[in-house]
Amino acid sequence: MVKHVSIKITGRVQGVFFRASTKEQADTLGVKGFVRNEPDGSVYIEAESDEMTLTMFLTWCRKGPPQAQVDHVHIKPGDWQGFKHFVINR
């Protein structure tokens, strides 16, 4: 069953290749959705996949790329949107 989650990640997550690394991880796992920087310095992600894959993706999000310092990850379930790809929104 496909699930949808919204993820807000705070910490040192902008200017550290977080979005590009997130897309790379999503593409590797087959996660669909998008990632974008927020004006408050956080990163916002909407992601869709099966539960096991989302669990692996969320585990990665809690750590991020090597240059990042993740302080908090807020996850909210949502309604399936039917994303076809994973993209970086600017």
Coordinates of N, CA and C in Angstrom, one line a residue:
M1 N 0.8 -1.2 0.0 CA 0.0 0.0 0.0 C 0.9 1.3 0.0
V2 N 0.6 2.2 -0.9 CA 1.4 3.4 -1.0 C 0.9 4.4 0.1
K3 N 1.9 5.0 0.8 CA 1.6 6.0 1.8 C 2.3 7.3 1.4
H4 N 1.7 8.4 2.0 CA 2.2 9.7 1.8 C 2.6 10.4 3.1
V5 N 3.7 11.0 3.1 CA 4.1 11.7 4.3 C 4.7 13.1 3.9
S6 N 4.4 14.1 4.8 CA 5.0 15.4 4.7 C 6.1 15.4 5.8
I7 N 7.3 15.9 5.5 CA 8.4 15.9 6.4 C 9.0 17.3 6.5
K8 N 9.2 17.8 7.7 CA 9.9 19.1 7.9 C 11.1 18.8 8.7
I9 N 12.3 19.2 8.2 CA 13.6 18.9 8.8 C 14.2 20.2 9.2
T10 N 14.6 20.3 10.4 CA 15.3 21.6 10.9 C 16.7 21.2 11.3
G11 N 17.5 22.3 11.4 CA 18.9 22.2 11.8 C 19.7 22.9 10.7
R12 N 20.9 22.4 10.6 CA 21.8 23.0 9.5 C 21.5 22.1 8.3
V13 N 20.5 22.5 7.5 CA 20.0 21.7 6.4 C 19.9 22.4 5.1
Q14 N 20.3 23.7 5.1 CA 20.4 24.4 3.8 C 21.8 24.8 3.6
G15 N 22.2 24.8 2.3 CA 23.6 25.1 1.9 C 24.5 23.9 2.2
V16 N 24.0 22.7 2.4 CA 24.8 21.5 2.6 C 24.5 20.4 1.7
F17 N 23.9 20.7 0.5 CA 23.5 19.7 -0.5 C 22.4 18.8 0.0
F18 N 21.5 19.3 1.0 CA 20.5 18.4 1.5 C 19.5 18.0 0.4
R19 N 19.0 19.0 -0.4 CA 18.0 18.7 -1.4 C 18.6 17.7 -2.5
A20 N 19.8 18.0 -3.0 CA 20.3 17.1 -4.0 C 20.6 15.7 -3.4
S21 N 21.0 15.6 -2.2 CA 21.2 14.3 -1.6 C 19.9 13.6 -1.3
T22 N 18.9 14.4 -1.0 CA 17.5 13.8 -0.8 C 17.0 13.2 -2.1
K23 N 17.2 14.0 -3.2 CA 16.7 13.4 -4.5 C 17.5 12.2 -4.8
E24 N 18.8 12.2 -4.6 CA 19.6 11.0 -4.9 C 19.1 9.8 -4.1
Q25 N 18.8 10.0 -2.8 CA 18.3 8.9 -2.0 C 16.9 8.4 -2.4
A26 N 16.1 9.4 -2.7 CA 14.7 9.1 -3.1 C 14.8 8.3 -4.4
D27 N 15.6 8.7 -5.4 CA 15.7 8.0 -6.7 C 16.2 6.6 -6.5
T28 N 17.2 6.4 -5.6 CA 17.8 5.1 -5.3 C 16.7 4.2 -4.7
L29 N 15.9 4.7 -3.8 CA 14.8 3.9 -3.1 C 13.5 3.8 -3.9
G30 N 13.3 4.6 -4.9 CA 12.1 4.6 -5.6 C 11.0 5.5 -5.0
V31 N 11.4 6.4 -4.2 CA 10.4 7.3 -3.5 C 10.0 8.4 -4.5
K32 N 8.8 8.8 -4.5 CA 8.3 9.9 -5.4 C 7.9 11.0 -4.5
G33 N 7.9 12.3 -5.1 CA 7.5 13.5 -4.4 C 8.4 14.6 -4.7
F34 N 8.7 15.5 -3.7 CA 9.5 16.6 -3.9 C 10.2 17.1 -2.6
V35 N 11.2 17.9 -2.8 CA 12.0 18.5 -1.7 C 12.2 20.0 -2.0
R36 N 12.1 20.8 -1.0 CA 12.3 22.3 -1.2 C 12.9 22.9 0.1
N37 N 13.6 24.0 -0.1 CA 14.0 24.8 1.0 C 12.9 25.7 1.4
E38 N 12.8 26.0 2.7 CA 11.7 26.8 3.2 C 12.4 28.1 3.7
P39 N 11.7 29.3 3.7 CA 12.2 30.5 4.2 C 12.7 30.5 5.6
D40 N 12.2 29.6 6.4 CA 12.7 29.6 7.8 C 13.9 28.8 8.1
G41 N 14.6 28.4 7.0 CA 15.8 27.6 7.1 C 15.7 26.1 7.1
S42 N 14.4 25.6 7.1 CA 14.2 24.2 7.2 C 14.1 23.6 5.7
V43 N 14.0 22.3 5.6 CA 13.8 21.6 4.4 C 12.4 20.9 4.5
Y44 N 11.6 21.0 3.5 CA 10.3 20.4 3.4 C 10.2 19.4 2.3
I45 N 9.7 18.2 2.7 CA 9.7 17.1 1.7 C 8.2 16.5 1.8
E46 N 7.7 16.2 0.6 CA 6.5 15.3 0.5 C 7.0 14.1 -0.2
A47 N 6.7 12.9 0.4 CA 7.2 11.6 -0.2 C 6.1 10.6 -0.2
E48 N 6.2 9.8 -1.2 CA 5.2 8.7 -1.4 C 6.0 7.4 -1.8
S49 N 5.6 6.3 -1.1 CA 6.1 5.0 -1.4 C 5.4 4.0 -0.5
D50 N 5.9 2.7 -0.6 CA 5.3 1.7 0.4 C 5.9 2.0 1.7
E51 N 5.3 1.4 2.8 CA 5.7 1.7 4.1 C 7.2 1.3 4.4
M52 N 7.7 0.2 3.9 CA 9.0 -0.2 4.2 C 10.0 0.7 3.6
T53 N 9.8 1.1 2.3 CA 10.6 2.1 1.7 C 10.6 3.4 2.3
L54 N 9.4 3.9 2.7 CA 9.4 5.2 3.5 C 10.1 5.1 4.8
T55 N 10.1 4.0 5.5 CA 10.9 3.8 6.7 C 12.3 4.0 6.4
M56 N 12.9 3.4 5.4 CA 14.3 3.6 5.0 C 14.6 5.0 4.7
F57 N 13.7 5.6 3.9 CA 13.9 7.0 3.5 C 13.9 7.9 4.7
L58 N 13.0 7.7 5.7 CA 12.9 8.5 6.9 C 14.1 8.3 7.8
T59 N 14.6 7.1 7.8 CA 15.9 6.9 8.5 C 17.0 7.7 8.0
W60 N 17.1 7.8 6.6 CA 18.1 8.6 6.0 C 17.9 10.1 6.3
C61 N 16.6 10.6 6.3 CA 16.3 12.0 6.5 C 16.7 12.4 7.9
R62 N 16.7 11.5 8.9 CA 17.0 11.8 10.2 C 18.5 12.1 10.4
K63 N 19.3 11.7 9.4 CA 20.7 11.8 9.4 C 21.2 12.9 8.3
G64 N 20.6 12.7 7.1 CA 21.0 13.6 6.0 C 22.4 13.4 5.5
P65 N 22.8 14.3 4.6 CA 24.1 14.2 4.0 C 25.2 14.5 5.1
P66 N 26.5 14.1 4.8 CA 27.5 14.3 5.8 C 27.7 15.7 6.3
Q67 N 27.4 16.8 5.5 CA 27.6 18.2 5.9 C 26.4 18.7 6.8
A68 N 25.3 18.0 6.8 CA 24.1 18.4 7.5 C 24.2 18.2 9.0
Q69 N 23.4 18.9 9.8 CA 23.2 18.7 11.2 C 21.7 18.7 11.4
V70 N 21.1 17.6 11.4 CA 19.6 17.5 11.6 C 19.3 17.5 13.1
D71 N 18.5 18.5 13.4 CA 18.0 18.7 14.8 C 16.7 18.1 15.1
H72 N 15.8 18.2 14.1 CA 14.4 17.7 14.3 C 13.8 17.3 13.0
V73 N 13.1 16.2 13.0 CA 12.3 15.7 11.8 C 10.9 15.6 12.3
H74 N 10.0 16.4 11.7 CA 8.6 16.3 12.0 C 7.9 15.6 10.8
I75 N 7.2 14.5 11.1 CA 6.6 13.7 10.0 C 5.0 13.7 10.2
K76 N 4.3 14.0 9.1 CA 2.9 14.1 9.2 C 2.3 13.2 8.0
P77 N 1.5 12.3 8.4 CA 0.8 11.5 7.3 C -0.1 12.4 6.5
G78 N -0.3 12.0 5.2 CA -1.2 12.8 4.4 C -1.9 11.9 3.3
D79 N -2.6 12.6 2.5 CA -3.3 11.9 1.4 C -2.4 11.7 0.2
W80 N -2.5 10.5 -0.4 CA -1.7 10.2 -1.6 C -2.0 11.2 -2.7
Q81 N -0.9 11.6 -3.3 CA -1.0 12.6 -4.4 C -0.7 12.1 -5.7
G82 N -0.1 10.9 -5.8 CA 0.2 10.3 -7.1 C 1.4 10.9 -7.8
F83 N 2.4 11.3 -7.1 CA 3.6 11.8 -7.7 C 4.2 10.8 -8.7
K84 N 4.7 11.3 -9.8 CA 5.3 10.4 -10.8 C 6.8 10.3 -10.6
H85 N 7.5 11.3 -10.1 CA 8.9 11.4 -10.0 C 9.2 12.0 -8.6
F86 N 10.5 12.1 -8.3 CA 11.0 12.9 -7.2 C 11.8 14.1 -7.7
V87 N 11.4 15.3 -7.4 CA 12.0 16.5 -7.9 C 12.4 17.5 -6.8
I88 N 13.3 18.3 -7.2 CA 13.8 19.4 -6.3 C 13.0 20.7 -6.8
N89 N 12.2 21.2 -5.9 CA 11.4 22.4 -6.1 C 12.2 23.6 -5.6
R90 N 12.3 24.7 -6.4 CA 13.0 25.8 -6.0 C 12.1 27.0 -5.6

